[in-house]
CSV table of C-alpha atoms in Angstrom, one decimal:
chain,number,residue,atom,x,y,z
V,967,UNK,CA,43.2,-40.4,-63.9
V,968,UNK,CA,45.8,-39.8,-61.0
V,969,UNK,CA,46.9,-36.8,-62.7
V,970,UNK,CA,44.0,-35.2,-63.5
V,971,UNK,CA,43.3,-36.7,-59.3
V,972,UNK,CA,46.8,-34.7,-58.9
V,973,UNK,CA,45.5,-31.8,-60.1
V,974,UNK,CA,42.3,-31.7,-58.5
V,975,UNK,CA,44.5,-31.6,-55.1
V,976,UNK,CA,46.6,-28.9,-56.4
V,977,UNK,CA,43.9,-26.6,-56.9
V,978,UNK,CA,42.4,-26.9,-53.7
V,979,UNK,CA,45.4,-26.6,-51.9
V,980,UNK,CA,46.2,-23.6,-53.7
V,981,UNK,CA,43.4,-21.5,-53.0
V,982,UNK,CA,43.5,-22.9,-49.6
V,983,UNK,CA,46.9,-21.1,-49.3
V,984,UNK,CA,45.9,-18.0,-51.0
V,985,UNK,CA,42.5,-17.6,-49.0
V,986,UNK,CA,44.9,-17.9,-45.5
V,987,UNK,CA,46.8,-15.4,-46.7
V,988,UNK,CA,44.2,-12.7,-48.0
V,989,UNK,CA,41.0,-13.6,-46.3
V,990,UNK,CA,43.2,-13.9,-42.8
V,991,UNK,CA,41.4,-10.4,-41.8
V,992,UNK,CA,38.5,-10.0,-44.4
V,993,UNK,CA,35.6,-11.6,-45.9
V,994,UNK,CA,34.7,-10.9,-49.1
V,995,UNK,CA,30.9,-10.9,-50.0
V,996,UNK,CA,29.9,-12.5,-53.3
V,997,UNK,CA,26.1,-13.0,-53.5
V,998,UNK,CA,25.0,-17.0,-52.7
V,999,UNK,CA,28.5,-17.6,-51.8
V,1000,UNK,CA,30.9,-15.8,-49.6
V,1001,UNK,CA,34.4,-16.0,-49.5
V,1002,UNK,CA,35.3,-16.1,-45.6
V,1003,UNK,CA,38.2,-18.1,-43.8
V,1004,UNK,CA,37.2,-20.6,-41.2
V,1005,UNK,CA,39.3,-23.9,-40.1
V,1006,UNK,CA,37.2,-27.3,-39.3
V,1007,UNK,CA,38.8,-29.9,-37.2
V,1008,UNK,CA,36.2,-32.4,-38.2
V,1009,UNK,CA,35.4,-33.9,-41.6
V,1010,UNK,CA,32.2,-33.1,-43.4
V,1011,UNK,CA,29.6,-31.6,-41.2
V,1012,UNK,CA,31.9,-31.4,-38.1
V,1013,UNK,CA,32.1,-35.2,-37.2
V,1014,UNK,CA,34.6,-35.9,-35.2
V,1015,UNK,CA,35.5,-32.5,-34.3
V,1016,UNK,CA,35.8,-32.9,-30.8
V,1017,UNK,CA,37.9,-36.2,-31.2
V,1018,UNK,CA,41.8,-36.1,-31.1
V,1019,UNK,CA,43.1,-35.1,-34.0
V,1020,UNK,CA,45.5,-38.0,-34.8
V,1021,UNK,CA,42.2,-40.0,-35.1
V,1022,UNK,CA,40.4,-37.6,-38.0
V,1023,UNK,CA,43.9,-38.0,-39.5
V,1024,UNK,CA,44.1,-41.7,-39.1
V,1025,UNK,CA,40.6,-42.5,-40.7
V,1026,UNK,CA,40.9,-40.5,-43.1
V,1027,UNK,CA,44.3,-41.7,-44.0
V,1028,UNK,CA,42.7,-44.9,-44.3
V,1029,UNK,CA,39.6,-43.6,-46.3
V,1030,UNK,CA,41.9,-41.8,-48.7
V,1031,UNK,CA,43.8,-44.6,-49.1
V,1032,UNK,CA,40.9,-46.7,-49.8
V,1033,UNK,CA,39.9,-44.9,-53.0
V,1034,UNK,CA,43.4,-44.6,-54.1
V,1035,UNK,CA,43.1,-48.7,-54.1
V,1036,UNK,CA,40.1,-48.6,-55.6
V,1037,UNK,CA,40.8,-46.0,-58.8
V,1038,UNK,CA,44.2,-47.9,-59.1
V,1039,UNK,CA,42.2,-51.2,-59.7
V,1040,UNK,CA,39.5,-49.7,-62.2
V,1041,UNK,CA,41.8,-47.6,-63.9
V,1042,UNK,CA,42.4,-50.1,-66.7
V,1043,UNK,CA,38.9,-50.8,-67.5
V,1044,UNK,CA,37.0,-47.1,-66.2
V,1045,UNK,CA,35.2,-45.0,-68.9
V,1046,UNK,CA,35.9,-41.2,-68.8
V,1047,UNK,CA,33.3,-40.5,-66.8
V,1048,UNK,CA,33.8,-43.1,-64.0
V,1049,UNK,CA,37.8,-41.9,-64.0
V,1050,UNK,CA,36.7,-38.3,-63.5
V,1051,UNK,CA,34.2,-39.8,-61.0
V,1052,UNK,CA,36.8,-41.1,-59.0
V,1053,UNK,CA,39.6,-38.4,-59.9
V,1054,UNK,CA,37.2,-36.0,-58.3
V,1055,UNK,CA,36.7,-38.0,-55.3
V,1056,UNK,CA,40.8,-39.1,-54.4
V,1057,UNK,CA,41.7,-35.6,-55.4
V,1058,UNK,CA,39.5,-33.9,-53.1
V,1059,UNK,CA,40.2,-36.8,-50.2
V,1060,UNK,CA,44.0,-36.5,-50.8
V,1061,UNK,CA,44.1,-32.5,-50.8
V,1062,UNK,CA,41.9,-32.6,-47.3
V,1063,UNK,CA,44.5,-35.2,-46.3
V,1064,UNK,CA,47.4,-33.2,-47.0
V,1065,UNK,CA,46.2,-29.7,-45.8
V,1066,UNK,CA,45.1,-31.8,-42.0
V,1067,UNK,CA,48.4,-33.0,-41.5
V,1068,UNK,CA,49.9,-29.8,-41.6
V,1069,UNK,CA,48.1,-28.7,-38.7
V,1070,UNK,CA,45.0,-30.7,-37.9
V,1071,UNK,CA,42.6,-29.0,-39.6
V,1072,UNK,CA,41.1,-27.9,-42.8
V,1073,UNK,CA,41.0,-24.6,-44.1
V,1074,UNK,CA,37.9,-23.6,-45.4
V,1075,UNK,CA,36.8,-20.4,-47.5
V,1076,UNK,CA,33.2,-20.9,-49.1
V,1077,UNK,CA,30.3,-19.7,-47.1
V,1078,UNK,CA,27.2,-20.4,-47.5
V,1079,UNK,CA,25.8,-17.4,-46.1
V,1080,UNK,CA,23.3,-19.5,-44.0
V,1081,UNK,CA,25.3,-22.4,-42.6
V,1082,UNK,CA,27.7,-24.2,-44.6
V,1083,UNK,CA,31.4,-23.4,-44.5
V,1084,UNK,CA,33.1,-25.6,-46.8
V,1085,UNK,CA,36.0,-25.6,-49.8
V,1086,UNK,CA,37.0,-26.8,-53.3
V,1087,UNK,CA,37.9,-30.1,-51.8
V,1088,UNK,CA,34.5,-31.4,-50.4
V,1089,UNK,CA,32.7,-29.7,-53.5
V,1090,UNK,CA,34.9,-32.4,-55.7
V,1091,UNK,CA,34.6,-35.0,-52.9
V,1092,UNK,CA,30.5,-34.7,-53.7
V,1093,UNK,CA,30.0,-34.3,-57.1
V,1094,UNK,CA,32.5,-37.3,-57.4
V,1095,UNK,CA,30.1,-39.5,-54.8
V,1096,UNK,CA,27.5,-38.5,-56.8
V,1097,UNK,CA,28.5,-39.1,-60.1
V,1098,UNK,CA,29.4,-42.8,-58.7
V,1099,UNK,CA,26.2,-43.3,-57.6
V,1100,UNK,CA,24.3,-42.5,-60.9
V,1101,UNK,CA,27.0,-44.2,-63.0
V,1102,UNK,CA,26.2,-46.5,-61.0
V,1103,UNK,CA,22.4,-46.5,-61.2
V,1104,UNK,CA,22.6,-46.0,-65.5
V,1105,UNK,CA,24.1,-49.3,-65.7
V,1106,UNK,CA,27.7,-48.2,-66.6
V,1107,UNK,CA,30.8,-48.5,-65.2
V,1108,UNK,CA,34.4,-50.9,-65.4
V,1109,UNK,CA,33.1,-54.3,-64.6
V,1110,UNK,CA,29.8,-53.6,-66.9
V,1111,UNK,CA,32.2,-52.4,-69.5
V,1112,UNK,CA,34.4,-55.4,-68.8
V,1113,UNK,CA,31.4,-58.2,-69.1
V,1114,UNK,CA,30.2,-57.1,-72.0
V,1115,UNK,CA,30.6,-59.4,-75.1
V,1116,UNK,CA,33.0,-57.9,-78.4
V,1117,UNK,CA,30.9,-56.9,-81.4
V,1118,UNK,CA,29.8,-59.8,-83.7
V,1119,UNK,CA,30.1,-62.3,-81.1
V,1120,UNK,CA,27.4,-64.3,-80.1
């Protein structure tokens, strides 16, 4: 699960790098989404873009650092899905962590066209939440999996 978090990061740091480099002067237009080169000092939906930057960083140092605990401690005992779950979400986090300390901001690349600028990243931070939350919701998940009694016993 940390590697597949690992690469996660990777990827989005990546194109973060090669969309400063060739979207610096252009936009390119690509029907629902846009390819366009904006940098947010905020997190998601500019909160906390007006505060100092050291305290984005910090909280989301701490954030990061939160689910890093947290998919250390399930690891053992997570299904697939609840690894990929939370691969998504500390691979995403840690990627957004790593490209704001550089400079204090994100870099983001993926326009909406109508309001949302946004990247890889936050696309694997939500889809991660959300898989959490219905995992959640179906009944599955570690300590589930853990509880459970061992075929034939009564």
């Amino acid at each position: 699960m940390l590697l597949t978090a690992a690469v996660f990061a990777a990827t989005d740091l990546g194109i973060k790098a090669w969309a400063e480099r060739v979207l610096a002067d252009t936009s390119i237009e690509g029907g629902p989404l846009d390819l366009h080169l904006a940098f947010s000092p905020g997190v998601a939906f500019s909160v906390g873009a007006n505060a100092p930057g050291w305290i984005v960083l910090a909280v989301t140092g701490v954030i990061t650092t939160v689910v890093a605990v947290a998919l250390w401690r399930t690891a053992p005992a997570a299904g697939r899905r609840w690894g990929l779950a939370l691969a998504a979400l500390l691979g995403g986090a840690v990627a957004n962590l790593v490209d704001r300390a550089a400079d204090g901001v994100v870099t983001d690349y993926l326009h909406s066209g109508w309001c949302l600028t946004f990247h890889l990243a936050d696309t694997f931070i939500v889809l991660g939440g959300l898989a959490c939350v219905v995992l959640s919701f179906t009944g599955s998940g570690p300590a589930r999996e853990r509880d459970r009694p061992a075929s034939g016993a009564s």
